[in-house]
PDB file of C-alpha atoms and ligand atoms in Angstrom:
ATOM      1  CA  MET A   1       0.006  -0.008  -0.011  1.00 42.00           C
ATOM      2  CA  ALA A   2       1.445   3.462  -0.912  1.00 59.00           C
ATOM      3  CA  GLU A   3       2.442   5.474   2.095  1.00 64.00           C
ATOM      4  CA  ALA A   4      -0.153   8.169   1.784  1.00 69.00           C
ATOM      5  CA  ALA A   5      -2.917   5.449   1.554  1.00 70.00           C
ATOM      6  CA  ARG A   6      -2.071   3.822   4.693  1.00 64.00           C
ATOM      7  CA  HIS A   7      -5.130   5.480   6.749  1.00 61.00           C
ATOM      8  CA  ASP A   8      -7.784   4.559   3.902  1.00 60.00           C
ATOM      9  CA  ALA A   9      -9.487   2.134   6.175  1.00 62.00           C
ATOM     10  CA  TRP A  10     -12.587   0.711   4.665  1.00 57.00           C
ATOM     11  CA  ARG A  11     -13.780  -1.942   7.185  1.00 63.00           C
ATOM     12  CA  ALA A  12     -16.335  -0.672   9.842  1.00 67.00           C
ATOM     13  CA  GLY A  13     -19.611   0.079   8.459  1.00 66.00           C
ATOM     14  CA  ASP A  14     -21.022   1.931  11.487  1.00 76.00           C
ATOM     15  CA  SER A  15     -18.037   4.322  11.562  1.00 81.00           C
ATOM     16  CA  TYR A  16     -18.080   4.886   7.807  1.00 83.00           C
ATOM     17  CA  ASP A  17     -21.974   5.901   8.089  1.00 85.00           C
ATOM     18  CA  LEU A  18     -21.253   8.413  10.772  1.00 88.00           C
ATOM     19  CA  TYR A  19     -18.184   9.931   8.925  1.00 91.00           C
ATOM     20  CA  MET A  20     -19.063   9.918   5.384  1.00 91.00           C
ATOM     21  CA  GLY A  21     -22.045   7.685   4.656  1.00 91.00           C
ATOM     22  CA  ARG A  22     -24.494  10.528   6.109  1.00 93.00           C
ATOM     23  CA  TRP A  23     -23.186  12.801   3.322  1.00 96.00           C
ATOM     24  CA  SER A  24     -22.929  10.124   0.610  1.00 96.00           C
ATOM     25  CA  ARG A  25     -26.678   9.344   1.261  1.00 96.00           C
ATOM     26  CA  GLN A  26     -27.553  13.013   0.554  1.00 97.00           C
ATOM     27  CA  ILE A  27     -25.511  13.165  -2.701  1.00 98.00           C
ATOM     28  CA  ALA A  28     -26.705  10.212  -4.095  1.00 98.00           C
ATOM     29  CA  PRO A  29     -30.049  11.344  -5.155  1.00 98.00           C
ATOM     30  CA  LEU A  30     -28.667  14.768  -6.670  1.00 98.00           C
ATOM     31  CA  PHE A  31     -26.365  12.547  -8.837  1.00 98.00           C
ATOM     32  CA  LEU A  32     -29.141  10.323  -9.981  1.00 98.00           C
ATOM     33  CA  ASP A  33     -31.503  13.446 -10.738  1.00 98.00           C
ATOM     34  CA  TRP A  34     -28.705  14.651 -12.886  1.00 98.00           C
ATOM     35  CA  LEU A  35     -27.984  11.345 -14.804  1.00 98.00           C
ATOM     36  CA  ASP A  36     -31.842  10.817 -15.152  1.00 98.00           C
ATOM     37  CA  PRO A  37     -32.008   7.161 -15.962  1.00 98.00           C
ATOM     38  CA  ALA A  38     -34.801   5.195 -17.374  1.00 98.00           C
ATOM     39  CA  GLU A  39     -36.546   2.553 -15.391  1.00 98.00           C
ATOM     40  CA  GLY A  40     -36.123  -1.219 -15.701  1.00 98.00           C
ATOM     41  CA  LEU A  41     -32.477  -1.308 -16.336  1.00 98.00           C
ATOM     42  CA  ASP A  42     -29.646  -3.684 -15.453  1.00 98.00           C
ATOM     43  CA  TRP A  43     -27.210  -1.804 -13.005  1.00 98.00           C
ATOM     44  CA  LEU A  44     -23.809  -2.314 -11.821  1.00 98.00           C
ATOM     45  CA  GLU A  45     -22.247  -0.193  -8.670  1.00 98.00           C
ATOM     46  CA  VAL A  46     -18.666  -0.352  -8.267  1.00 98.00           C
ATOM     47  CA  GLY A  47     -17.595   0.400  -4.673  1.00 98.00           C
ATOM     48  CA  CYS A  48     -20.899   0.373  -3.014  1.00 97.00           C
ATOM     49  CA  GLY A  49     -19.659   0.872   0.544  1.00 95.00           C
ATOM     50  CA  THR A  50     -22.488   0.716   2.893  1.00 94.00           C
ATOM     51  CA  GLY A  51     -25.148   0.975   0.258  1.00 96.00           C
ATOM     52  CA  ALA A  52     -25.777   4.762   0.156  1.00 97.00           C
ATOM     53  CA  LEU A  53     -26.005   4.878  -3.839  1.00 98.00           C
ATOM     54  CA  SER A  54     -27.520   1.340  -3.852  1.00 98.00           C
ATOM     55  CA  ALA A  55     -30.469   2.346  -1.838  1.00 98.00           C
ATOM     56  CA  THR A  56     -31.154   5.454  -3.907  1.00 98.00           C
ATOM     57  CA  ILE A  57     -30.960   3.588  -7.217  1.00 98.00           C
ATOM     58  CA  LEU A  58     -33.535   1.043  -5.912  1.00 98.00           C
ATOM     59  CA  ALA A  59     -35.701   3.861  -4.496  1.00 98.00           C
ATOM     60  CA  ARG A  60     -35.736   6.024  -7.491  1.00 97.00           C
ATOM     61  CA  CYS A  61     -34.864   4.204 -10.667  1.00 98.00           C
ATOM     62  CA  ASN A  62     -36.854   1.038 -10.445  1.00 98.00           C
ATOM     63  CA  PRO A  63     -33.963  -1.041 -11.697  1.00 98.00           C
ATOM     64  CA  ARG A  64     -34.429  -4.625 -13.173  1.00 98.00           C
ATOM     65  CA  SER A  65     -31.317  -5.698 -11.465  1.00 98.00           C
ATOM     66  CA  LEU A  66     -28.474  -4.270  -9.389  1.00 98.00           C
ATOM     67  CA  VAL A  67     -25.143  -5.633  -8.615  1.00 98.00           C
ATOM     68  CA  SER A  68     -23.355  -3.751  -5.881  1.00 98.00           C
ATOM     69  CA  LEU A  69     -19.701  -4.629  -5.455  1.00 98.00           C
ATOM     70  CA  ASP A  70     -17.155  -3.576  -2.987  1.00 97.00           C
ATOM     71  CA  PRO A  71     -13.962  -5.278  -1.708  1.00 96.00           C
ATOM     72  CA  SER A  72     -14.720  -4.685   2.086  1.00 94.00           C
ATOM     73  CA  GLU A  73     -16.625  -7.542   3.678  1.00 93.00           C
ATOM     74  CA  GLY A  74     -17.432  -5.216   6.679  1.00 91.00           C
ATOM     75  CA  PHE A  75     -18.969  -2.737   4.379  1.00 93.00           C
ATOM     76  CA  LEU A  76     -21.058  -5.353   2.518  1.00 96.00           C
ATOM     77  CA  ALA A  77     -22.424  -6.718   5.671  1.00 94.00           C
ATOM     78  CA  LYS A  78     -23.646  -3.231   6.519  1.00 93.00           C
ATOM     79  CA  ALA A  79     -24.892  -2.662   3.054  1.00 95.00           C
ATOM     80  CA  ARG A  80     -27.044  -5.895   3.265  1.00 96.00           C
ATOM     81  CA  ALA A  81     -28.314  -4.979   6.817  1.00 93.00           C
ATOM     82  CA  ASN A  82     -29.192  -1.448   5.408  1.00 91.00           C
ATOM     83  CA  VAL A  83     -30.750  -2.373   2.147  1.00 96.00           C
ATOM     84  CA  ALA A  84     -33.160  -5.286   2.005  1.00 93.00           C
ATOM     85  CA  ASP A  85     -34.458  -5.644  -1.472  1.00 96.00           C
ATOM     86  CA  GLU A  86     -34.420  -8.712  -3.686  1.00 96.00           C
ATOM     87  CA  ARG A  87     -33.363  -6.713  -6.828  1.00 97.00           C
ATOM     88  CA  VAL A  88     -29.913  -5.934  -5.351  1.00 98.00           C
ATOM     89  CA  ALA A  89     -27.055  -8.391  -4.984  1.00 98.00           C
ATOM     90  CA  PHE A  90     -24.214  -7.255  -2.709  1.00 98.00           C
ATOM     91  CA  VAL A  91     -21.035  -9.087  -3.882  1.00 98.00           C
ATOM     92  CA  ALA A  92     -17.369  -8.859  -2.923  1.00 98.00           C
ATOM     93  CA  GLY A  93     -15.149  -7.713  -5.857  1.00 98.00           C
ATOM     94  CA  ASP A  94     -12.344  -5.265  -7.178  1.00 98.00           C
ATOM     95  CA  ALA A  95     -13.182  -2.463  -9.467  1.00 98.00           C
ATOM     96  CA  GLN A  96      -9.879  -3.324 -11.191  1.00 98.00           C
ATOM     97  CA  ALA A  97     -10.986  -6.878 -12.242  1.00 98.00           C
ATOM     98  CA  LEU A  98     -14.910  -6.976 -12.180  1.00 98.00           C
ATOM     99  CA  SER A  99     -16.550 -10.427 -11.734  1.00 96.00           C
ATOM    100  CA  VAL A 100     -19.156  -9.292 -14.300  1.00 98.00           C
ATOM    101  CA  GLU A 101     -19.887 -10.549 -17.774  1.00 98.00           C
ATOM    102  CA  SER A 102     -18.771  -8.367 -20.587  1.00 98.00           C
ATOM    103  CA  GLY A 103     -21.487  -6.191 -22.180  1.00 98.00           C
ATOM    104  CA  SER A 104     -24.164  -7.017 -19.650  1.00 98.00           C
ATOM    105  CA  LYS A 105     -25.113  -3.663 -18.031  1.00 98.00           C
ATOM    106  CA  ASP A 106     -27.042  -0.789 -19.108  1.00 98.00           C
ATOM    107  CA  MET A 107     -25.893   1.475 -16.387  1.00 98.00           C
ATOM    108  CA  VAL A 108     -22.667   1.449 -14.558  1.00 98.00           C
ATOM    109  CA  VAL A 109     -21.923   3.660 -11.755  1.00 98.00           C
ATOM    110  CA  SER A 110     -19.587   4.601  -8.941  1.00 98.00           C
ATOM    111  CA  ALA A 111     -19.818   6.916  -6.046  1.00 98.00           C
ATOM    112  CA  LEU A 112     -16.845   8.566  -4.385  1.00 97.00           C
ATOM    113  CA  VAL A 113     -14.462   5.599  -5.235  1.00 97.00           C
ATOM    114  CA  LEU A 114     -12.413   6.329  -8.228  1.00 97.00           C
ATOM    115  CA  ASN A 115      -9.685   8.327  -6.407  1.00 96.00           C
ATOM    116  CA  PHE A 116      -9.147   5.251  -3.908  1.00 94.00           C
ATOM    117  CA  ILE A 117      -8.435   2.688  -6.625  1.00 97.00           C
ATOM    118  CA  PRO A 118      -4.806   2.090  -7.319  1.00 96.00           C
ATOM    119  CA  ASP A 119      -5.195   1.728 -11.060  1.00 98.00           C
ATOM    120  CA  LYS A 120      -8.162   3.973 -11.987  1.00 98.00           C
ATOM    121  CA  GLU A 121      -7.524   3.604 -15.834  1.00 98.00           C
ATOM    122  CA  LYS A 122      -7.970  -0.278 -15.303  1.00 98.00           C
ATOM    123  CA  ALA A 123     -11.052   0.399 -13.208  1.00 98.00           C
ATOM    124  CA  LEU A 124     -12.584   2.660 -15.953  1.00 98.00           C
ATOM    125  CA  ALA A 125     -11.702   0.130 -18.583  1.00 98.00           C
ATOM    126  CA  GLU A 126     -13.413  -2.439 -16.583  1.00 98.00           C
ATOM    127  CA  MET A 127     -16.598  -0.348 -16.458  1.00 98.00           C
ATOM    128  CA  ARG A 128     -16.611  -0.008 -20.209  1.00 98.00           C
ATOM    129  CA  ARG A 129     -16.050  -3.607 -20.648  1.00 98.00           C
ATOM    130  CA  VAL A 130     -19.100  -4.757 -18.551  1.00 98.00           C
ATOM    131  CA  ALA A 131     -21.449  -2.111 -20.273  1.00 98.00           C
ATOM    132  CA  ARG A 132     -23.662  -2.768 -23.083  1.00 98.00           C
ATOM    133  CA  ASN A 133     -23.443  -0.741 -26.299  1.00 98.00           C
ATOM    134  CA  GLY A 134     -25.278   2.572 -25.505  1.00 98.00           C
ATOM    135  CA  ALA A 135     -24.861   2.176 -21.869  1.00 98.00           C
ATOM    136  CA  THR A 136     -24.603   5.025 -19.537  1.00 98.00           C
ATOM    137  CA  VAL A 137     -21.505   5.197 -17.262  1.00 98.00           C
ATOM    138  CA  GLY A 138     -21.521   7.684 -14.400  1.00 98.00           C
ATOM    139  CA  PHE A 139     -19.169   8.341 -11.393  1.00 98.00           C
ATOM    140  CA  TYR A 140     -18.662  11.147  -8.790  1.00 98.00           C
ATOM    141  CA  VAL A 141     -15.819  12.140  -6.605  1.00 98.00           C
ATOM    142  CA  TRP A 142     -15.302  14.925  -4.198  1.00 97.00           C
ATOM    143  CA  ASP A 143     -13.942  18.049  -5.217  1.00 98.00           C
ATOM    144  CA  TYR A 144     -10.700  17.441  -3.190  1.00 96.00           C
ATOM    145  CA  PRO A 145      -8.383  19.814  -5.243  1.00 96.00           C
ATOM    146  CA  GLY A 146     -10.689  22.686  -4.725  1.00 97.00           C
ATOM    147  CA  GLY A 147     -11.087  22.059  -0.998  1.00 95.00           C
ATOM    148  CA  GLY A 148     -14.935  21.338  -1.743  1.00 96.00           C
ATOM    149  CA  VAL A 149     -15.564  19.111   1.247  1.00 97.00           C
ATOM    150  CA  GLU A 150     -15.263  21.723   3.866  1.00 97.00           C
ATOM    151  CA  PHE A 151     -15.271  19.584   6.702  1.00 97.00           C
ATOM    152  CA  MET A 152     -12.232  17.643   5.435  1.00 96.00           C
ATOM    153  CA  ARG A 153     -10.515  20.783   4.449  1.00 96.00           C
ATOM    154  CA  ALA A 154     -10.982  22.351   7.878  1.00 97.00           C
ATOM    155  CA  PHE A 155      -9.433  19.067   9.346  1.00 98.00           C
ATOM    156  CA  TRP A 156      -6.464  18.818   7.022  1.00 97.00           C
ATOM    157  CA  THR A 157      -5.727  22.614   7.594  1.00 96.00           C
ATOM    158  CA  ALA A 158      -5.587  22.251  11.407  1.00 97.00           C
ATOM    159  CA  ALA A 159      -3.599  18.975  11.028  1.00 98.00           C
ATOM    160  CA  LYS A 160      -1.138  20.577   8.663  1.00 97.00           C
ATOM    161  CA  ALA A 161      -0.493  23.566  11.028  1.00 97.00           C
ATOM    162  CA  LEU A 162       0.199  20.971  13.846  1.00 98.00           C
ATOM    163  CA  ASP A 163       2.066  18.502  11.863  1.00 97.00           C
ATOM    164  CA  PRO A 164       3.459  19.393   8.332  1.00 96.00           C
ATOM    165  CA  ALA A 165       3.949  15.776   7.481  1.00 94.00           C
ATOM    166  CA  ALA A 166       0.061  15.567   7.451  1.00 96.00           C
ATOM    167  CA  ALA A 167       0.261  17.447   4.131  1.00 94.00           C
ATOM    168  CA  ASP A 168       1.251  14.375   2.136  1.00 93.00           C
ATOM    169  CA  LEU A 169      -1.922  12.604   3.578  1.00 93.00           C
ATOM    170  CA  ALA A 170      -4.465  15.005   2.669  1.00 92.00           C
ATOM    171  CA  GLU A 171      -6.712  14.417  -0.255  1.00 92.00           C
ATOM    172  CA  ASP A 172      -6.106  17.544  -2.110  1.00 93.00           C
ATOM    173  CA  ARG A 173      -2.409  16.437  -2.661  1.00 93.00           C
ATOM    174  CA  ARG A 174      -3.102  12.918  -3.192  1.00 93.00           C
ATOM    175  CA  PHE A 175      -6.074  13.225  -5.716  1.00 96.00           C
ATOM    176  CA  PRO A 176      -5.315  16.058  -8.001  1.00 96.00           C
ATOM    177  CA  PHE A 177      -7.136  14.732 -11.022  1.00 97.00           C
ATOM    178  CA  CYS A 178     -10.423  15.189  -9.097  1.00 98.00           C
ATOM    179  CA  THR A 179     -11.159  18.143 -11.282  1.00 98.00           C
ATOM    180  CA  PRO A 180     -13.556  18.724 -14.427  1.00 98.00           C
ATOM    181  CA  ASP A 181     -10.757  18.646 -16.576  1.00 98.00           C
ATOM    182  CA  GLY A 182      -8.845  15.620 -14.974  1.00 98.00           C
ATOM    183  CA  LEU A 183     -12.007  13.425 -14.840  1.00 98.00           C
ATOM    184  CA  THR A 184     -13.070  14.361 -18.597  1.00 98.00           C
ATOM    185  CA  ASP A 185      -9.687  13.537 -19.630  1.00 98.00           C
ATOM    186  CA  LEU A 186      -9.657  10.191 -17.683  1.00 98.00           C
ATOM    187  CA  ALA A 187     -13.132   9.360 -19.150  1.00 98.00           C
ATOM    188  CA  GLY A 188     -12.088  10.319 -22.792  1.00 98.00           C
ATOM    189  CA  LYS A 189      -9.001   8.154 -22.500  1.00 98.00           C
ATOM    190  CA  ALA A 190     -11.121   5.228 -21.377  1.00 98.00           C
ATOM    191  CA  GLY A 191     -13.047   5.455 -24.485  1.00 98.00           C
ATOM    192  CA  PHE A 192     -16.211   6.912 -23.163  1.00 98.00           C
ATOM    193  CA  VAL A 193     -18.060   9.162 -25.507  1.00 98.00           C
ATOM    194  CA  ALA A 194     -20.491  12.123 -24.877  1.00 98.00           C
ATOM    195  CA  VAL A 195     -18.707  12.908 -21.678  1.00 98.00           C
ATOM    196  CA  ASP A 196     -20.402  15.443 -19.604  1.00 98.00           C
ATOM    197  CA  CYS A 197     -19.132  16.785 -16.107  1.00 98.00           C
ATOM    198  CA  THR A 198     -21.113  18.840 -13.645  1.00 98.00           C
ATOM    199  CA  LYS A 199     -20.784  20.158 -10.197  1.00 98.00           C
ATOM    200  CA  ILE A 200     -22.869  18.840  -7.337  1.00 98.00           C
ATOM    201  CA  GLU A 201     -22.998  20.878  -4.168  1.00 98.00           C
ATOM    202  CA  MET A 202     -24.924  20.443  -0.984  1.00 98.00           C
ATOM    203  CA  PRO A 203     -24.916  21.645   2.562  1.00 97.00           C
ATOM    204  CA  ALA A 204     -22.988  19.637   5.207  1.00 97.00           C
ATOM    205  CA  VAL A 205     -24.149  20.978   8.519  1.00 97.00           C
ATOM    206  CA  PHE A 206     -23.103  19.765  12.071  1.00 97.00           C
ATOM    207  CA  ARG A 207     -25.173  20.204  14.875  1.00 97.00           C
ATOM    208  CA  ASP A 208     -22.293  21.027  17.085  1.00 97.00           C
ATOM    209  CA  PHE A 209     -18.744  20.392  17.574  1.00 97.00           C
ATOM    210  CA  GLU A 210     -19.300  17.023  18.999  1.00 96.00           C
ATOM    211  CA  ASP A 211     -21.012  16.149  15.897  1.00 96.00           C
ATOM    212  CA  TYR A 212     -18.232  17.395  13.620  1.00 97.00           C
ATOM    213  CA  TRP A 213     -15.343  15.710  15.819  1.00 97.00           C
ATOM    214  CA  HIS A 214     -16.599  12.314  16.893  1.00 95.00           C
ATOM    215  CA  PRO A 215     -16.665  10.767  13.441  1.00 95.00           C
ATOM    216  CA  PHE A 216     -12.994  11.580  13.249  1.00 95.00           C
ATOM    217  CA  THR A 217     -12.252   9.470  16.259  1.00 94.00           C
ATOM    218  CA  LEU A 218     -13.860   6.420  14.528  1.00 90.00           C
ATOM    219  CA  GLY A 219     -10.915   5.603  12.188  1.00 83.00           C
ATOM    220  CA  ALA A 220     -12.961   4.931   8.861  1.00 79.00           C
ATOM    221  CA  GLY A 221     -11.433   6.893   5.879  1.00 84.00           C
ATOM    222  CA  PRO A 222      -8.056   8.967   5.403  1.00 90.00           C
ATOM    223  CA  ALA A 223      -8.790  11.702   7.838  1.00 94.00           C
ATOM    224  CA  PRO A 224     -10.169   9.726  10.655  1.00 93.00           C
ATOM    225  CA  GLY A 225      -7.491   7.181  10.220  1.00 91.00           C
ATOM    226  CA  TYR A 226      -4.751   9.693  10.564  1.00 95.00           C
ATOM    227  CA  CYS A 227      -6.692  11.285  13.521  1.00 96.00           C
ATOM    228  CA  MET A 228      -6.526   7.817  15.483  1.00 93.00           C
ATOM    229  CA  SER A 229      -2.896   7.282  14.409  1.00 94.00           C
ATOM    230  CA  LEU A 230      -1.983  10.336  16.552  1.00 96.00           C
ATOM    231  CA  ALA A 231      -0.744  10.068  20.272  1.00 97.00           C
ATOM    232  CA  PRO A 232      -3.669  11.263  22.616  1.00 97.00           C
ATOM    233  CA  GLU A 233      -1.844  14.520  23.436  1.00 98.00           C
ATOM    234  CA  ALA A 234      -1.508  15.415  19.642  1.00 98.00           C
ATOM    235  CA  ARG A 235      -5.097  14.305  18.939  1.00 98.00           C
ATOM    236  CA  GLN A 236      -6.185  16.585  21.842  1.00 98.00           C
ATOM    237  CA  ARG A 237      -4.198  19.463  20.415  1.00 98.00           C
ATOM    238  CA  LEU A 238      -5.991  19.050  16.855  1.00 98.00           C
ATOM    239  CA  MET A 239      -9.315  18.745  18.433  1.00 98.00           C
ATOM    240  CA  GLU A 240      -8.710  22.016  20.280  1.00 98.00           C
ATOM    241  CA  ARG A 241      -7.444  23.817  17.283  1.00 98.00           C
ATOM    242  CA  LEU A 242     -10.569  22.814  15.316  1.00 98.00           C
ATOM    243  CA  ARG A 243     -12.892  23.618  18.177  1.00 97.00           C
ATOM    244  CA  ASP A 244     -11.387  27.040  18.339  1.00 96.00           C
ATOM    245  CA  SER A 245     -11.309  27.609  14.459  1.00 95.00           C
ATOM    246  CA  LEU A 246     -14.600  26.443  12.985  1.00 97.00           C
ATOM    247  CA  PRO A 247     -17.344  28.659  11.967  1.00 95.00           C
ATOM    248  CA  ARG A 248     -20.588  28.724  13.992  1.00 97.00           C
ATOM    249  CA  GLY A 249     -23.977  29.609  13.408  1.00 96.00           C
ATOM    250  CA  GLU A 250     -26.048  31.430  16.117  1.00 96.00           C
ATOM    251  CA  ASP A 251     -27.276  27.990  17.395  1.00 96.00           C
ATOM    252  CA  GLY A 252     -23.936  26.592  17.716  1.00 95.00           C
ATOM    253  CA  SER A 253     -24.213  24.567  14.522  1.00 98.00           C
ATOM    254  CA  ILE A 254     -21.277  24.325  12.048  1.00 98.00           C
ATOM    255  CA  PRO A 255     -22.429  25.274   8.701  1.00 97.00           C
ATOM    256  CA  MET A 256     -20.268  23.728   5.803  1.00 97.00           C
ATOM    257  CA  LYS A 257     -20.801  22.577   2.186  1.00 97.00           C
ATOM    258  CA  ALA A 258     -19.676  19.548   0.294  1.00 98.00           C
ATOM    259  CA  ARG A 259     -19.010  19.692  -3.330  1.00 98.00           C
ATOM    260  CA  ALA A 260     -18.458  16.840  -5.912  1.00 98.00           C
ATOM    261  CA  TRP A 261     -17.832  16.485  -9.537  1.00 98.00           C
ATOM    262  CA  ALA A 262     -19.960  14.145 -11.456  1.00 98.00           C
ATOM    263  CA  VAL A 263     -19.213  12.462 -14.787  1.00 98.00           C
ATOM    264  CA  GLY A 264     -21.676  10.981 -17.079  1.00 98.00           C
ATOM    265  CA  ALA A 265     -20.838   9.369 -20.512  1.00 98.00           C
ATOM    266  CA  LYS A 266     -22.016   6.860 -23.027  1.00 98.00           C
ATOM    267  CA  ILE A 267     -20.508   3.558 -24.145  1.00 98.00           C
ATOM    268  CA  ALA A 268     -20.433   3.213 -27.970  1.00 97.00           C
ATOM    269  CA  ARG A 269     -18.811   0.028 -29.590  1.00 84.00           C
TER     270      ARG A 269
HETATM  271  C1  LIG B   1     -15.709   6.838   0.120  1.00 72.50           C
HETATM  272  S1  LIG B   1     -16.123   4.955   0.136  1.00 72.50           S
HETATM  273  C2  LIG B   1     -17.613   5.242  -0.882  1.00 72.50           C
HETATM  274  C3  LIG B   1     -18.727   4.262  -0.656  1.00 72.50           C
HETATM  275  C4  LIG B   1     -19.916   4.398  -1.322  1.00 72.50           C
HETATM  276  N1  LIG B   1     -19.935   4.368  -2.765  1.00 72.50           N
HETATM  277  C5  LIG B   1     -20.680   5.744  -0.690  1.00 72.50           C
HETATM  278  O1  LIG B   1     -21.135   6.427  -1.695  1.00 72.50           O
HETATM  279  O2  LIG B   1     -20.922   5.861   0.452  1.00 72.50           O
HETATM  280  C6  LIG B   1     -15.059   4.371  -0.931  1.00 72.50           C
HETATM  281  C7  LIG B   1     -15.220   2.870  -1.083  1.00 72.50           C
HETATM  282  O3  LIG B   1     -14.365   2.467  -2.220  1.00 72.50           O
HETATM  283  C8  LIG B   1     -14.162   1.191  -1.927  1.00 72.50           C
HETATM  284  N2  LIG B   1     -12.951   0.679  -2.670  1.00 72.50           N
HETATM  285  C9  LIG B   1     -11.663   0.832  -2.392  1.00 72.50           C
HETATM  286  N3  LIG B   1     -10.946   0.447  -3.281  1.00 72.50           N
HETATM  287  C10 LIG B   1     -11.807  -0.364  -4.118  1.00 72.50           C
HETATM  288  C11 LIG B   1     -11.507  -1.074  -5.338  1.00 72.50           C
HETATM  289  N4  LIG B   1     -10.326  -1.498  -5.684  1.00 72.50           N
HETATM  290  N5  LIG B   1     -12.640  -1.672  -5.888  1.00 72.50           N
HETATM  291  C12 LIG B   1     -13.917  -1.409  -5.698  1.00 72.50           C
HETATM  292  N6  LIG B   1     -13.870  -0.614  -4.436  1.00 72.50           N
HETATM  293  C13 LIG B   1     -13.067  -0.049  -3.861  1.00 72.50           C
HETATM  294  C14 LIG B   1     -14.095   1.019  -0.433  1.00 72.50           C
HETATM  295  O4  LIG B   1     -14.180  -0.284   0.158  1.00 72.50           O
HETATM  296  C15 LIG B   1     -15.346   2.013  -0.058  1.00 72.50           C
HETATM  297  O5  LIG B   1     -16.506   1.243   0.179  1.00 72.50           O
END
């Protein structure tokens, strides 16, 4: 595992849901509204995590079938518990070598995953392989380079001020391709056609500081993984720095935004 990726812990579904699942559940319908798929299609979801997008596809798109795939058994267990629907199969798998028949899917989607895959070009080639002629491929990633996930940006800003080595672990440095140009370029190189990229932005408001801080102490994801790797005194200093620097609403809430870039494209053979 690359050094900067050592905190990418994708195991505990409960912890993930508190840190990221709460926001990925909110962005999933915005993505599907933009993609505007027909009903009755065969779907594949790559990197389903705890099932945020899977549940939204089932609720809004009336799929004929949905295979939702992830390498993390812990996340899959949580997804199966979260989403009970006979149209979905949650299966173990790797985006870089999909255990899915070629040319068998009408919709191939992926939410907040591409940047975590070591060989993203291979993953996109696999998404293309399993898609039917005329299929739609869609994916989205957070706007890391633009600091679009404000709760992460605030975390890493504070972390870097206390520990300059944290700069190499922050997602803005690790995932510079997560821009409209970078993503459109990747999609074009993968042979996708009619490539479109859009911004999806939503509020991410924390009730109070505890609501903001607690998920970072659960260890699921790069920033929480880093947080829990710190010695208790260093973690305390980081917590205090954040507590004293975050914006506050009149009611003590912490108003932030989260922004993603979404790509939609077609497969033509
Ligand atoms: C930020 S989570 C997103 C999960 C979910 N799609 C969501 O929107 O909440 C990243 C996910 O990518 C998965 N992942 C990491 N490497 C992967 C790979 N090589 N193939 C497929 N999924 C992968 C992780 O297990 C994790 O579930």
